[in-house]
Short mmCIF file of C-alpha atoms in Angstrom, two decimals:
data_model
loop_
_atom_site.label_atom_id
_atom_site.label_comp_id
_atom_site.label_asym_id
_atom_site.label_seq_id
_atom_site.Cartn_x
_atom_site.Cartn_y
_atom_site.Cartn_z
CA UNK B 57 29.34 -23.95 32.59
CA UNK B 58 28.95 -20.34 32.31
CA UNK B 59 30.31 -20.01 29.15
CA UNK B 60 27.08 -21.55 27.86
CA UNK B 61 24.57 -18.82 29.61
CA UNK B 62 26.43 -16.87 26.68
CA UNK B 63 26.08 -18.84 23.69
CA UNK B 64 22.44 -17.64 23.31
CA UNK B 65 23.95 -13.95 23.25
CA UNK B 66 26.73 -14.43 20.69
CA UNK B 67 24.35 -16.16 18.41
CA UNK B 68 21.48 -13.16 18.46
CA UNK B 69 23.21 -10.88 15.87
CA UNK B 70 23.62 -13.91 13.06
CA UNK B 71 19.96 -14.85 13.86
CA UNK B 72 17.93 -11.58 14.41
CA UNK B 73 19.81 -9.50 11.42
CA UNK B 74 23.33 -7.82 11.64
CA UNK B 75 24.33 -5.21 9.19
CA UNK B 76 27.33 -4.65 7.30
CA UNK B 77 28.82 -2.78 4.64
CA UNK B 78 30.15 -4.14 1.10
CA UNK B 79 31.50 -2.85 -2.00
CA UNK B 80 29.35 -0.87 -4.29
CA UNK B 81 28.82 0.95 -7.53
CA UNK B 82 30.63 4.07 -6.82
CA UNK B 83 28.10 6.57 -5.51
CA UNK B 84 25.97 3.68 -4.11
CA UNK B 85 25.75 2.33 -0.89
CA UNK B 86 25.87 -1.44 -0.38
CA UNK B 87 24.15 -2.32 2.89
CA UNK B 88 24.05 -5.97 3.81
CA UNK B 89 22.04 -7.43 6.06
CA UNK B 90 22.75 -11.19 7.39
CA UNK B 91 19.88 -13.76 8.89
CA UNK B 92 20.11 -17.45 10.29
CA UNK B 93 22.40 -19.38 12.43
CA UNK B 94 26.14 -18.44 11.08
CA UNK B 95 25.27 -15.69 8.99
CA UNK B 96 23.43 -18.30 6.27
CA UNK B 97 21.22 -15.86 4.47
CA UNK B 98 22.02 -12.20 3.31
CA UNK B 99 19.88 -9.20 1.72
CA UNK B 100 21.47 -6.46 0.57
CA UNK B 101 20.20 -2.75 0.05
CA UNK B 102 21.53 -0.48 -2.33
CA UNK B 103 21.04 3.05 -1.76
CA UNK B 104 21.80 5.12 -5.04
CA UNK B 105 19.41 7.73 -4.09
CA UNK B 106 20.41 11.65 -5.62
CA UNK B 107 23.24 10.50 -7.72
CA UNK B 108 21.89 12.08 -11.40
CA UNK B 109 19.82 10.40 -14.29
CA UNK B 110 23.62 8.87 -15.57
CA UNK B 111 23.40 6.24 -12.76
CA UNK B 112 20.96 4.12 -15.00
CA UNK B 113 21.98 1.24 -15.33
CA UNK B 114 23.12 0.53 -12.14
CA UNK B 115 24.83 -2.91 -11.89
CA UNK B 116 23.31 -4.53 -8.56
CA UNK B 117 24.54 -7.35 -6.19
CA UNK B 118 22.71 -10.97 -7.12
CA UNK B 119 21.32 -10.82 -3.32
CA UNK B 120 19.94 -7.21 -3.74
CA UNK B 121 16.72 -7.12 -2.09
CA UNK B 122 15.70 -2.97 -1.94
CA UNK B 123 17.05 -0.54 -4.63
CA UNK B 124 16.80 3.64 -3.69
CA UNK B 125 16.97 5.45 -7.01
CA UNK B 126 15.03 8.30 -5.49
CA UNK B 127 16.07 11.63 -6.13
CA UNK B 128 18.07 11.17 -9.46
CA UNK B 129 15.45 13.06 -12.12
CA UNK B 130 15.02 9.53 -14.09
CA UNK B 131 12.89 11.03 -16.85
CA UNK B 132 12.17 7.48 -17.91
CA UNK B 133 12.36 3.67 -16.73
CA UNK B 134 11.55 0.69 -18.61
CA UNK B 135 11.93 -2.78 -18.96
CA UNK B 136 15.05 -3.51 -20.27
CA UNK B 137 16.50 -0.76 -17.33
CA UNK B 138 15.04 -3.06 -14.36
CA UNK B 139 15.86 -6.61 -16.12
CA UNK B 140 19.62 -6.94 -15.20
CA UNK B 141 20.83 -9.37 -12.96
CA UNK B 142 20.13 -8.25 -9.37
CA UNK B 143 16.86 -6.46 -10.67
CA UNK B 144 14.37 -9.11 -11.06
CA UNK B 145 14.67 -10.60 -7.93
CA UNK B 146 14.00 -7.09 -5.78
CA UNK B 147 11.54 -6.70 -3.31
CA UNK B 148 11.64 -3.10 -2.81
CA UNK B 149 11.90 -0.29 -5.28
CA UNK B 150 11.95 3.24 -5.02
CA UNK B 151 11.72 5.72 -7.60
CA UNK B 152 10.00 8.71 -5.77
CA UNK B 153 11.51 12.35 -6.57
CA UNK B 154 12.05 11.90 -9.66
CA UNK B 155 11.29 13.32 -13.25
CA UNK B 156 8.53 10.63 -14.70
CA UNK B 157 6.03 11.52 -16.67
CA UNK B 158 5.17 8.00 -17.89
CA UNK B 159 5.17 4.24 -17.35
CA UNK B 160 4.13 1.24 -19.62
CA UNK B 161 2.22 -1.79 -19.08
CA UNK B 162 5.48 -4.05 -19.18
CA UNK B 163 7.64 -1.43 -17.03
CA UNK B 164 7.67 -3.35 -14.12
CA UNK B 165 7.11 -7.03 -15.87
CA UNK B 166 10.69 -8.37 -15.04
CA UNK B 167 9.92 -7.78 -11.11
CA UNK B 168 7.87 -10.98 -9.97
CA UNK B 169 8.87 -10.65 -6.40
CA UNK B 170 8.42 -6.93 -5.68
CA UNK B 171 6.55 -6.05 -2.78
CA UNK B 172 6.96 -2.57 -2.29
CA UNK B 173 7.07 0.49 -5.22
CA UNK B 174 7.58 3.80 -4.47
CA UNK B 175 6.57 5.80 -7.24
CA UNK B 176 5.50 9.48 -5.30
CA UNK B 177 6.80 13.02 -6.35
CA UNK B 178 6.68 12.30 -9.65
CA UNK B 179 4.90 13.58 -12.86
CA UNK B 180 3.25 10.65 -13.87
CA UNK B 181 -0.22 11.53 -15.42
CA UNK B 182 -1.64 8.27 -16.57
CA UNK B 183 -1.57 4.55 -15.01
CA UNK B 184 -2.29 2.00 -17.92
CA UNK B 185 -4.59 -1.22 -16.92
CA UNK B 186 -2.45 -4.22 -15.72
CA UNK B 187 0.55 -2.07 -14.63
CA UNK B 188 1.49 -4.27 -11.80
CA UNK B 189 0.22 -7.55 -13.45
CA UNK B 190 3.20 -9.56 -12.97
CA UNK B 191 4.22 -8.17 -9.35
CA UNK B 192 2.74 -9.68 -5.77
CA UNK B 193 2.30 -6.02 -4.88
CA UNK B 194 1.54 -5.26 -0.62
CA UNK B 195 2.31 -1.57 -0.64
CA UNK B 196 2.14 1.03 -4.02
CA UNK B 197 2.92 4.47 -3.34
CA UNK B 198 1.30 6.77 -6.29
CA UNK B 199 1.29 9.93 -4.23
CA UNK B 200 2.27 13.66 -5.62
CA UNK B 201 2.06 13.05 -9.25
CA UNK B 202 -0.50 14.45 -11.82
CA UNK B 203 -2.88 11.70 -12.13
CA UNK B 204 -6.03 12.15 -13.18
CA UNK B 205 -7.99 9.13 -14.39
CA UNK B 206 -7.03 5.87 -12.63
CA UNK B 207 -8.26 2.63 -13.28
CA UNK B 208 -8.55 0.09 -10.51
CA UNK B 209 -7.58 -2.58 -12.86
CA UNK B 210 -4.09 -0.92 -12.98
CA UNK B 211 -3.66 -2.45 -9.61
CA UNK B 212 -4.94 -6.82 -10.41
CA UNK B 213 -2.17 -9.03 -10.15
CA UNK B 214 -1.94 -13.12 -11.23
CA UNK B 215 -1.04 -13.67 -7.42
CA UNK B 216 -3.79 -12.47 -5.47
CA UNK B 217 -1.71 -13.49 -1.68
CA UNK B 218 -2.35 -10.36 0.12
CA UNK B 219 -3.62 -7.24 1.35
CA UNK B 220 -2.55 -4.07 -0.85
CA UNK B 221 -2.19 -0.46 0.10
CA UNK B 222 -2.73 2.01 -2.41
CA UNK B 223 -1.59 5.46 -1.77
CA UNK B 224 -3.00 7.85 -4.59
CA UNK B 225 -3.47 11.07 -2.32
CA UNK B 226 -2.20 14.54 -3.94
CA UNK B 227 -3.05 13.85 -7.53
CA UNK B 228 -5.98 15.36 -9.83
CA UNK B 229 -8.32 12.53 -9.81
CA UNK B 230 -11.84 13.22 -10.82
CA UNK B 231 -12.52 9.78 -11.73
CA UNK B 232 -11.30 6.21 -10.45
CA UNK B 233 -12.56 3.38 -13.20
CA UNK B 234 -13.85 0.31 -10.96
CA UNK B 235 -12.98 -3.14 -12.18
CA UNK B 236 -14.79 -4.42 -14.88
CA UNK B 237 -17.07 -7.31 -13.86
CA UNK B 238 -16.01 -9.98 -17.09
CA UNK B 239 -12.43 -8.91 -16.44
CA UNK B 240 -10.16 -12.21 -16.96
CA UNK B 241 -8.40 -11.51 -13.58
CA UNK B 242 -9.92 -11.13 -10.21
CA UNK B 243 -11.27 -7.83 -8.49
CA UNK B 244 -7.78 -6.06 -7.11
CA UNK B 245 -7.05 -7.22 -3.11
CA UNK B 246 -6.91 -3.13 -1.89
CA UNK B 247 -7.48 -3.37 1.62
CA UNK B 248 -6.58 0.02 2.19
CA UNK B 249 -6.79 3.61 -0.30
CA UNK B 250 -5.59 6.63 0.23
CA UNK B 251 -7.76 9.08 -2.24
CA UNK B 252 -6.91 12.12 0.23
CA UNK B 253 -6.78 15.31 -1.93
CA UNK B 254 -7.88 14.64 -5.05
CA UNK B 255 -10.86 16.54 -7.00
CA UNK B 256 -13.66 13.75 -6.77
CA UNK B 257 -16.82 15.32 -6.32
CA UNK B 258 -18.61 11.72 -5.46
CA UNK B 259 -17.88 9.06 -3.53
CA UNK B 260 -16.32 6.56 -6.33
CA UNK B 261 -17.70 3.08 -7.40
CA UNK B 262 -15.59 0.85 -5.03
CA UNK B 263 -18.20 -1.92 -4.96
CA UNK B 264 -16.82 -5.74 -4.01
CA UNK B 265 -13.32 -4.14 -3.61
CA UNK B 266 -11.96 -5.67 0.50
CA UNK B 267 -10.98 -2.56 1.72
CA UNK B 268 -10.73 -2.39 5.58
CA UNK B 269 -9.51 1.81 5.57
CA UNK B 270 -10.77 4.34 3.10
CA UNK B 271 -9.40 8.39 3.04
CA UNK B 272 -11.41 10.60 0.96
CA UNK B 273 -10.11 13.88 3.05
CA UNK B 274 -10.00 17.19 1.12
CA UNK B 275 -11.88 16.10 -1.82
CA UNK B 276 -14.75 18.62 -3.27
CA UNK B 277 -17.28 16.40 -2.51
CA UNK B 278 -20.75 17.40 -2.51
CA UNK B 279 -22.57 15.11 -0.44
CA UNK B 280 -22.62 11.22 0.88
CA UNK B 281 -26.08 9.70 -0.12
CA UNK B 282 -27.73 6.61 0.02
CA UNK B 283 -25.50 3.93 -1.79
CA UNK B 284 -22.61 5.56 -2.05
CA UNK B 285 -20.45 2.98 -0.05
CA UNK B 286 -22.40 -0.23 -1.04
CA UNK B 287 -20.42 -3.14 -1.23
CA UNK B 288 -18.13 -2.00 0.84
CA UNK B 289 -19.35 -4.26 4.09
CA UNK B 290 -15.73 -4.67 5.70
CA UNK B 291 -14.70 -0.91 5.69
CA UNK B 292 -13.53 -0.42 8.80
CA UNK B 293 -12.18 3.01 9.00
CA UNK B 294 -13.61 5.82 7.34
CA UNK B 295 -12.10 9.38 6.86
CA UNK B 296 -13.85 12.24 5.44
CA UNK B 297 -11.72 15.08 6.94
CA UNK B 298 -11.26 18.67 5.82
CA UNK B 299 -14.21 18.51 2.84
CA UNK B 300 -13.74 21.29 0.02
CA UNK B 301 -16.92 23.50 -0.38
CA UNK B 302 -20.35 23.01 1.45
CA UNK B 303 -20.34 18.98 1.71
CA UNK B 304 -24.12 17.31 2.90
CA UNK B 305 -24.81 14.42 4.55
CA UNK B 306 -27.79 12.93 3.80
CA UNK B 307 -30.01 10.60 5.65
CA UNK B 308 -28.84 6.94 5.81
CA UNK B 309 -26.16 7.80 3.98
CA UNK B 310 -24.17 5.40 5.63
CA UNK B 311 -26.41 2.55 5.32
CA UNK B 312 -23.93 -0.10 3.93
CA UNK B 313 -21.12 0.26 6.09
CA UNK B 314 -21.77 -2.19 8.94
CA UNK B 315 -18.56 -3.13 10.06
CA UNK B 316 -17.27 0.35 9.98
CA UNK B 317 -15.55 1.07 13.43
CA UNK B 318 -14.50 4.70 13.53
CA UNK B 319 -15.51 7.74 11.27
CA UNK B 320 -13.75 10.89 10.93
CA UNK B 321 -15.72 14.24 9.96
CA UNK B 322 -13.27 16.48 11.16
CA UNK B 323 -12.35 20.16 9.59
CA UNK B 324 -15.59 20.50 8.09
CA UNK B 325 -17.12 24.11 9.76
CA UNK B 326 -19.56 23.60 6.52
CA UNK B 327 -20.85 20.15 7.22
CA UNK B 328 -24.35 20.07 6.80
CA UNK B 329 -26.89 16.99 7.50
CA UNK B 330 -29.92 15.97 8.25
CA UNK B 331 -30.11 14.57 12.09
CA UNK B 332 -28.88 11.59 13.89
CA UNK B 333 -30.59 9.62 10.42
CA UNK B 334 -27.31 10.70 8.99
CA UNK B 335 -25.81 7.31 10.72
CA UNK B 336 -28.36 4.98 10.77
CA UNK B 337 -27.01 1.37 9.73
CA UNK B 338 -23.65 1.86 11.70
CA UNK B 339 -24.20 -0.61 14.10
CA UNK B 340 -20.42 -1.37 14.90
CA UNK B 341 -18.86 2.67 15.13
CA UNK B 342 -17.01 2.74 18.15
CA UNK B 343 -15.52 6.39 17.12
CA UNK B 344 -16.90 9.71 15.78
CA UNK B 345 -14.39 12.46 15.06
CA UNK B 346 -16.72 15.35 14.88
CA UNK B 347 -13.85 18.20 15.75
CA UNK B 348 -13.87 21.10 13.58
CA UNK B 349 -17.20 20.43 12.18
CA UNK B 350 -18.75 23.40 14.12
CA UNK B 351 -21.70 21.42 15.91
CA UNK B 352 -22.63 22.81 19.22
CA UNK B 353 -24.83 19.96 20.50
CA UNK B 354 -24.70 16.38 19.52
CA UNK B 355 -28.26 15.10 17.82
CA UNK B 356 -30.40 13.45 20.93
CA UNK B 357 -31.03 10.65 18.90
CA UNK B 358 -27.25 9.78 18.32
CA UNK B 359 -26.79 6.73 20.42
CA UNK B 360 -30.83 4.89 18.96
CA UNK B 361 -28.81 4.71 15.50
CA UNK B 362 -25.14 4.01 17.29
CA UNK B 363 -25.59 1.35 19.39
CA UNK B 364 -21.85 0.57 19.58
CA UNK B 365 -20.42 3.91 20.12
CA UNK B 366 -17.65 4.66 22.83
CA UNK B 367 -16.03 8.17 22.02
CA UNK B 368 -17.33 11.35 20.36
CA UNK B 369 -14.47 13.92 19.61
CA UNK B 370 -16.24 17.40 19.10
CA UNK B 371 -13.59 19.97 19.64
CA UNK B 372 -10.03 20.14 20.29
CA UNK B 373 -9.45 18.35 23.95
CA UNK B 374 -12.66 18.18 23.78
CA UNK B 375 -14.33 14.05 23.62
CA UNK B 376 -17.85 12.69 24.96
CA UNK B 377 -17.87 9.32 26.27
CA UNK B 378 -20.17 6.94 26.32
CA UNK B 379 -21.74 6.51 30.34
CA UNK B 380 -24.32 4.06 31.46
CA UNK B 381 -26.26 5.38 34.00
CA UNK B 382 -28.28 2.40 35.96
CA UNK B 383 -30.51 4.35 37.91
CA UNK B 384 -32.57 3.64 41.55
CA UNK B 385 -31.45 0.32 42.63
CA UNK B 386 -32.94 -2.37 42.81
CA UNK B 387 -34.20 -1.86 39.09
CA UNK B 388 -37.66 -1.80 38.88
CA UNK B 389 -39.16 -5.01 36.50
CA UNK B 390 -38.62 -3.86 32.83
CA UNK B 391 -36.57 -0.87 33.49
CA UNK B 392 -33.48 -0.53 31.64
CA UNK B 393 -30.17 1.92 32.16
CA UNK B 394 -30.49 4.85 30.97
CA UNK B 395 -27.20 5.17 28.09
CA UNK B 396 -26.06 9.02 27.85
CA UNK B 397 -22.85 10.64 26.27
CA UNK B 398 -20.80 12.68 29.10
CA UNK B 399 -19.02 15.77 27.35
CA UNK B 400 -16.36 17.44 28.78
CA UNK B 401 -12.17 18.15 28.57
CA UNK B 402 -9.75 15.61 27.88
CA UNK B 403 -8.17 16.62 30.93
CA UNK B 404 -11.47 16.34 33.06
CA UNK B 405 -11.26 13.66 35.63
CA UNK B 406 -14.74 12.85 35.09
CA UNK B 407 -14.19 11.06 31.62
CA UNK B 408 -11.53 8.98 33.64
CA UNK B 409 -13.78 7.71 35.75
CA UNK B 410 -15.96 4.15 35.32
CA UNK B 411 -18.49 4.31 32.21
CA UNK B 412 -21.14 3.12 34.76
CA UNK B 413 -22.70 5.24 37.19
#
């Protein structure tokens, strides 16, 4: 019956999400958002977001699974604020653009299912060990605030499940604690940091942590040397973009980083290193980012220590690509094609044109 080429139509709202409104704290906004066959499951998100520091305490729907109190200048949360019924279940908290200077240890010890913190634009200037202890953190937003000493510890948690992202770019860090080894929990799970204008002037000790991306961009640092990224073996994505002062790279400088896939050194018209050594060990790059950096011609040497690599950026619109050239055919007996990078504008049809010639 036609009617039932329908049915699968009606029922897509109630199973993929549909949104409504309810009634709120006045201010607020009470969004609710509806799951399952017959509307069997609802979240809903409160959005209290530049109301004033009187909104505190906010009383919150049981089901509330995301809470905005951005923009309200808090001056100060605690535990007792974020313990109310509706609070300790969240999954989603953000207190970005506001007025705090401080947090404690137990701050956030009520929250056992929050995923996601927000904590940017604020004035925070120290992160005490075991901050998000009791929390199955995926995603912490420290950005903007005045931080200046951070220990990784601050970011261990009792359930280990996942991958974290750490965002602590736009602080004052000179100095990032690593994880002490007798520690009774385990190393943090940070698969990806954001460090990106800070005032480190080395690479930190990030030994044994499983990061997969790593931003170090506008930091004063004053050269990568041998060792600085050991133990870091399943980095994957590297960014050392727009340097402060006259960074140098030294010779196998790199040499730890095997799984590293793509590597950014652009906005550095100071760069300085010492030849194609500079990347020996990177067996698995794929991607060089070298715009900005003010090098005329590539190292001839570049693709003995990159065996892997596919792309070369070295100005804007502006790329070499690996090319394969194979030569007089047939190949002569223990001749081998010749493997050169092709440089030329984005916009040239030549790089859009086979990689084997």
């Amino acid at each position: 019956m036609p009617w039932l080429l329908l049915l699968p139509l009606l029922l897509l709202p109630a199973v993929s999400g549909a949104q409504t409104t309810r009634p709120c704290f006045p201010g607020c906004q009470c969004e609710v958002e509806t799951f399952g066959l017959f509307d069997s499951f609802s979240l809903t998100r409160v959005d209290c977001s530049g109301l004033g520091p009187y909104i505190m305490p906010v009383p919150l729907p049981l089901d509330t699974a995301h809470l905005d109190l951005s923009s309200n200048r808090l001056e100060m949360v605690n535990e007792s604020v974020l313990a109310g019924p509706g609070y300790t279940t969240l999954a989603g908290l953000d207190l970005s653009h506001n007025l705090l200077t401080s947090i404690s240890p137990t701050t956030f010890s009520r929250l056992r299912y929050l995923e996601s913190l927000d904590l940017s634009h604020n004035g925070l200037a120290a992160l005490p060990a075991d901050s998000f202890t009791s929390s199955p953190l995926s995603e912490v937003n420290l950005s903007y605030n005045r931080l200046r000493e951070v220990s990784l510890s601050a970011f261990t948690t009792h359930s280990q499940s996942g991958a974290l992202h750490v965002d602590l770019s736009h602080n004052l860090i000179h100095r990032l604690l690593p994880h002490p080894t007798q520690a009774s929990l385990p190393i943090p799970s940070i698969q990806s940091l954001n460090l990106a204008w800070n005032r480190l002037r080395a690479v930190p000790h990030l030994r044994d942590l499983p990061l997969r991306y790593l931003s170090l961009d506008g930091n004063p640092l004053a050269a990568v040397s041998p060792g600085a990224f050991t133990g870091l073996a399943g980095l994957t994505h590297l960014s050392l973009a727009n340097l402060q002062g006259l960074p140098q790279l030294a010779p196998h400088g790199f040499r730890g980083l095997p799984g590293l896939q793509v590597l950014d050194l652009s906005g550095n018209p100071k760069l300085k290193w010492a030849g194609a050594e500079v990347f020996s060990g990177l067996n698995s790059l794929q991607e060089l980012d070298l715009s900005g950096t003010g090098l005329v011609s590539l190292p001839e040497k570049l693709l003995h220590h990159l065996p892997a690599l596919q792309s070369v950026s070295v100005g804007q619109d502006r790329q070499c690509r690996r090319l394969v050239r194979e030569g007089a055919y047939p190949r002569q007996p223990g001749s081998s094609p010749k493997v050169v990078l092709h440089c030329g504008d984005t916009q040239d049809s030549a790089l859009k044109g086979p990689d084997i010639l």
